[in-house]
């Protein structure tokens, strides 16, 4: 199987796919993982303290404010991703249907109002779920996110071809790090990792 064979996707993105992409961004970026653990750790700690308080002092010991804060913290963890996904969905729907080509040169996206091409060097890691492939930039936030829905593939075998392309080019294009953890800055001056053109 040739990893450099191009793969095409055609789709109109959905809220569920964007939400799943954001969830994977949080789980696969260093800062995202840290924030995720802190928020859920806080919820678990408050729940544990509340239960211990109930067992030792009775139901009336846990004040309404404690329970309200616990509920708010838990809802915040869930709602922040959902609200962000809704905001991104409005933008994606404005662009219309996406026609994406993934090949050895990178990822080209054409929509009704927007066209851009991204080289593989722009991304540093990837993740995959049952519904989507997700490409993330190598920074600690994983700020740049591209979500590629599997339902946009025309052939079930294209999923394996796309996986091979992503694995090959991200592995070969990942930035090297020195012993001190800094990147080895040796970019190709002839290539711009991210070029974008607005459709008139």
Short mmCIF file of C-alpha atoms in Angstrom, two decimals:
data_model
loop_
_atom_site.label_atom_id
_atom_site.label_comp_id
_atom_site.label_asym_id
_atom_site.label_seq_id
_atom_site.Cartn_x
_atom_site.Cartn_y
_atom_site.Cartn_z
CA UNK A 1 0.00 0.00 0.00
CA UNK A 2 1.43 3.37 -1.06
CA UNK A 3 1.22 5.94 1.68
CA UNK A 4 1.60 8.86 -0.80
CA UNK A 5 -1.64 8.11 -2.67
CA UNK A 6 -3.99 11.03 -2.24
CA UNK A 7 -7.18 10.67 -0.21
CA UNK A 8 -10.26 12.85 -0.74
CA UNK A 9 -12.97 13.76 1.76
CA UNK A 10 -16.23 15.61 1.15
CA UNK A 11 -18.37 16.67 4.10
CA UNK A 12 -20.37 19.33 5.89
CA UNK A 13 -19.01 19.33 9.41
CA UNK A 14 -21.31 18.57 12.37
CA UNK A 15 -21.34 19.72 15.98
CA UNK A 16 -20.58 16.21 17.23
CA UNK A 17 -17.44 15.96 15.11
CA UNK A 18 -16.17 19.36 16.22
CA UNK A 19 -16.88 18.52 19.86
CA UNK A 20 -15.02 15.23 19.50
CA UNK A 21 -12.09 17.02 17.89
CA UNK A 22 -11.90 19.49 20.78
CA UNK A 23 -12.06 16.66 23.30
CA UNK A 24 -9.13 14.96 21.58
CA UNK A 25 -7.25 18.26 21.46
CA UNK A 26 -7.56 18.49 25.24
CA UNK A 27 -6.48 14.89 25.76
CA UNK A 28 -3.48 15.00 23.40
CA UNK A 29 -1.94 18.41 24.14
CA UNK A 30 0.23 18.88 27.26
CA UNK A 31 -1.65 21.92 28.58
CA UNK A 32 -5.02 20.39 27.70
CA UNK A 33 -4.23 17.22 29.64
CA UNK A 34 -3.10 19.28 32.63
CA UNK A 35 -6.25 21.44 32.62
CA UNK A 36 -8.47 18.38 32.19
CA UNK A 37 -6.89 16.64 35.17
CA UNK A 38 -7.00 19.74 37.38
CA UNK A 39 -10.69 20.39 36.69
CA UNK A 40 -11.78 16.81 37.24
CA UNK A 41 -9.45 16.51 40.22
CA UNK A 42 -11.15 19.53 41.77
CA UNK A 43 -14.57 17.98 41.19
CA UNK A 44 -13.43 14.68 42.71
CA UNK A 45 -11.92 16.44 45.74
CA UNK A 46 -15.08 18.43 46.42
CA UNK A 47 -17.21 15.31 46.05
CA UNK A 48 -14.96 13.38 48.44
CA UNK A 49 -15.03 16.16 51.04
CA UNK A 50 -18.80 16.45 50.76
CA UNK A 51 -19.33 12.70 51.21
CA UNK A 52 -16.95 12.62 54.19
CA UNK A 53 -18.79 15.56 55.71
CA UNK A 54 -22.15 13.84 55.23
CA UNK A 55 -20.94 10.60 56.82
CA UNK A 56 -19.47 12.33 59.88
CA UNK A 57 -21.91 15.18 60.52
CA UNK A 58 -25.13 14.32 58.72
CA UNK A 59 -26.99 15.65 55.72
CA UNK A 60 -27.35 19.18 57.01
CA UNK A 61 -23.60 19.64 57.41
CA UNK A 62 -22.90 20.07 53.71
CA UNK A 63 -24.12 23.56 52.94
CA UNK A 64 -25.97 24.54 49.81
CA UNK A 65 -23.02 26.61 48.61
CA UNK A 66 -20.71 23.58 48.64
CA UNK A 67 -23.10 21.54 46.49
CA UNK A 68 -23.72 24.49 44.17
CA UNK A 69 -19.99 25.00 43.64
CA UNK A 70 -19.46 21.28 42.99
CA UNK A 71 -22.26 21.19 40.43
CA UNK A 72 -21.01 24.36 38.72
CA UNK A 73 -17.47 23.00 38.43
CA UNK A 74 -18.68 19.73 36.88
CA UNK A 75 -20.98 21.52 34.44
CA UNK A 76 -18.19 23.91 33.48
CA UNK A 77 -15.92 21.02 32.45
CA UNK A 78 -18.63 19.66 30.17
CA UNK A 79 -20.14 22.89 28.87
CA UNK A 80 -16.98 24.72 27.86
CA UNK A 81 -16.24 22.22 25.08
CA UNK A 82 -19.86 22.16 23.91
CA UNK A 83 -20.07 25.96 23.70
CA UNK A 84 -16.76 26.18 21.86
CA UNK A 85 -17.95 23.54 19.41
CA UNK A 86 -21.15 25.53 18.77
CA UNK A 87 -19.11 28.65 17.99
CA UNK A 88 -16.84 26.76 15.60
CA UNK A 89 -19.83 25.05 14.00
CA UNK A 90 -21.29 28.42 13.01
CA UNK A 91 -18.02 29.32 11.28
CA UNK A 92 -17.73 25.92 9.57
CA UNK A 93 -21.32 26.07 8.32
CA UNK A 94 -20.63 29.54 6.92
CA UNK A 95 -17.85 28.02 4.80
CA UNK A 96 -20.23 25.37 3.45
CA UNK A 97 -19.30 21.96 2.11
CA UNK A 98 -15.64 21.02 2.53
CA UNK A 99 -13.69 19.18 -0.18
CA UNK A 100 -10.38 18.06 1.28
CA UNK A 101 -7.44 16.40 -0.46
CA UNK A 102 -4.72 14.81 1.66
CA UNK A 103 -1.51 13.82 -0.13
CA UNK A 104 2.27 13.91 0.14
CA UNK A 105 2.30 17.72 -0.09
CA UNK A 106 -0.13 18.28 2.79
CA UNK A 107 -3.81 19.04 3.20
CA UNK A 108 -5.75 21.15 0.69
CA UNK A 109 -9.22 22.37 1.61
CA UNK A 110 -11.73 23.96 -0.76
CA UNK A 111 -15.09 25.24 0.43
CA UNK A 112 -17.69 27.59 -0.99
CA UNK A 113 -16.02 30.67 0.54
CA UNK A 114 -12.51 29.65 1.51
CA UNK A 115 -9.47 27.82 0.11
CA UNK A 116 -6.23 26.96 1.84
CA UNK A 117 -3.33 24.53 1.76
CA UNK A 118 -1.40 23.36 4.83
CA UNK A 119 1.97 21.61 4.61
CA UNK A 120 2.69 18.64 6.86
CA UNK A 121 5.29 20.69 8.73
CA UNK A 122 2.50 22.76 10.27
CA UNK A 123 1.31 19.80 12.36
CA UNK A 124 3.17 17.84 15.00
CA UNK A 125 0.81 15.13 16.26
CA UNK A 126 -2.38 13.33 15.40
CA UNK A 127 -5.17 11.44 17.11
CA UNK A 128 -7.97 9.21 15.93
CA UNK A 129 -11.39 8.25 17.24
CA UNK A 130 -14.28 6.23 15.87
CA UNK A 131 -15.61 9.25 13.98
CA UNK A 132 -12.67 11.53 13.16
CA UNK A 133 -8.98 11.98 12.49
CA UNK A 134 -7.53 15.02 14.29
CA UNK A 135 -4.32 16.85 13.41
CA UNK A 136 -2.74 19.12 16.04
CA UNK A 137 0.07 21.66 15.94
CA UNK A 138 3.16 20.77 18.04
CA UNK A 139 2.81 23.63 20.56
CA UNK A 140 1.90 22.82 24.16
CA UNK A 141 -1.69 24.01 23.62
CA UNK A 142 -2.21 22.08 20.36
CA UNK A 143 -3.74 25.35 19.14
CA UNK A 144 -4.07 24.48 15.46
CA UNK A 145 -6.67 21.76 15.02
CA UNK A 146 -7.90 20.09 11.84
CA UNK A 147 -10.79 17.64 12.14
CA UNK A 148 -11.24 15.14 9.30
CA UNK A 149 -14.55 13.24 9.63
CA UNK A 150 -14.34 9.62 8.51
CA UNK A 151 -17.83 9.81 7.03
CA UNK A 152 -16.38 12.19 4.41
CA UNK A 153 -14.40 9.32 2.87
CA UNK A 154 -15.97 7.80 -0.24
CA UNK A 155 -14.45 4.34 0.27
CA UNK A 156 -14.03 2.45 3.57
CA UNK A 157 -10.48 1.53 2.48
CA UNK A 158 -9.61 5.21 2.34
CA UNK A 159 -9.55 5.25 6.14
CA UNK A 160 -6.46 3.04 6.17
CA UNK A 161 -4.85 5.05 3.36
CA UNK A 162 -5.45 8.30 5.24
CA UNK A 163 -4.05 6.79 8.43
CA UNK A 164 -0.91 5.74 6.53
CA UNK A 165 -0.45 9.21 5.07
CA UNK A 166 -0.79 10.88 8.46
CA UNK A 167 1.53 8.42 10.19
CA UNK A 168 4.22 8.65 7.52
CA UNK A 169 4.35 12.40 7.06
CA UNK A 170 3.96 13.46 10.68
CA UNK A 171 6.66 10.99 11.73
CA UNK A 172 9.07 12.21 9.03
CA UNK A 173 8.25 15.90 9.51
CA UNK A 174 8.17 16.11 13.32
CA UNK A 175 10.60 18.71 14.73
CA UNK A 176 13.77 17.38 16.32
CA UNK A 177 14.63 18.37 19.88
CA UNK A 178 18.02 18.77 21.49
CA UNK A 179 18.94 17.40 24.89
CA UNK A 180 17.81 20.69 26.45
CA UNK A 181 14.36 20.35 24.87
CA UNK A 182 14.63 23.12 22.28
CA UNK A 183 13.64 22.54 18.69
CA UNK A 184 16.28 22.12 16.03
CA UNK A 185 15.40 25.08 13.83
CA UNK A 186 16.18 23.88 10.31
CA UNK A 187 13.13 24.73 8.22
CA UNK A 188 13.16 24.56 4.46
CA UNK A 189 13.28 28.20 3.35
CA UNK A 190 11.54 27.31 0.11
CA UNK A 191 8.38 26.15 1.81
CA UNK A 192 5.82 28.05 3.84
CA UNK A 193 4.05 25.66 6.22
CA UNK A 194 0.77 27.52 6.06
CA UNK A 195 -0.61 29.45 3.12
CA UNK A 196 -4.15 30.67 2.84
CA UNK A 197 -6.23 32.39 0.19
CA UNK A 198 -9.62 34.00 0.63
CA UNK A 199 -12.10 33.40 -2.15
CA UNK A 200 -13.58 36.59 -3.55
#
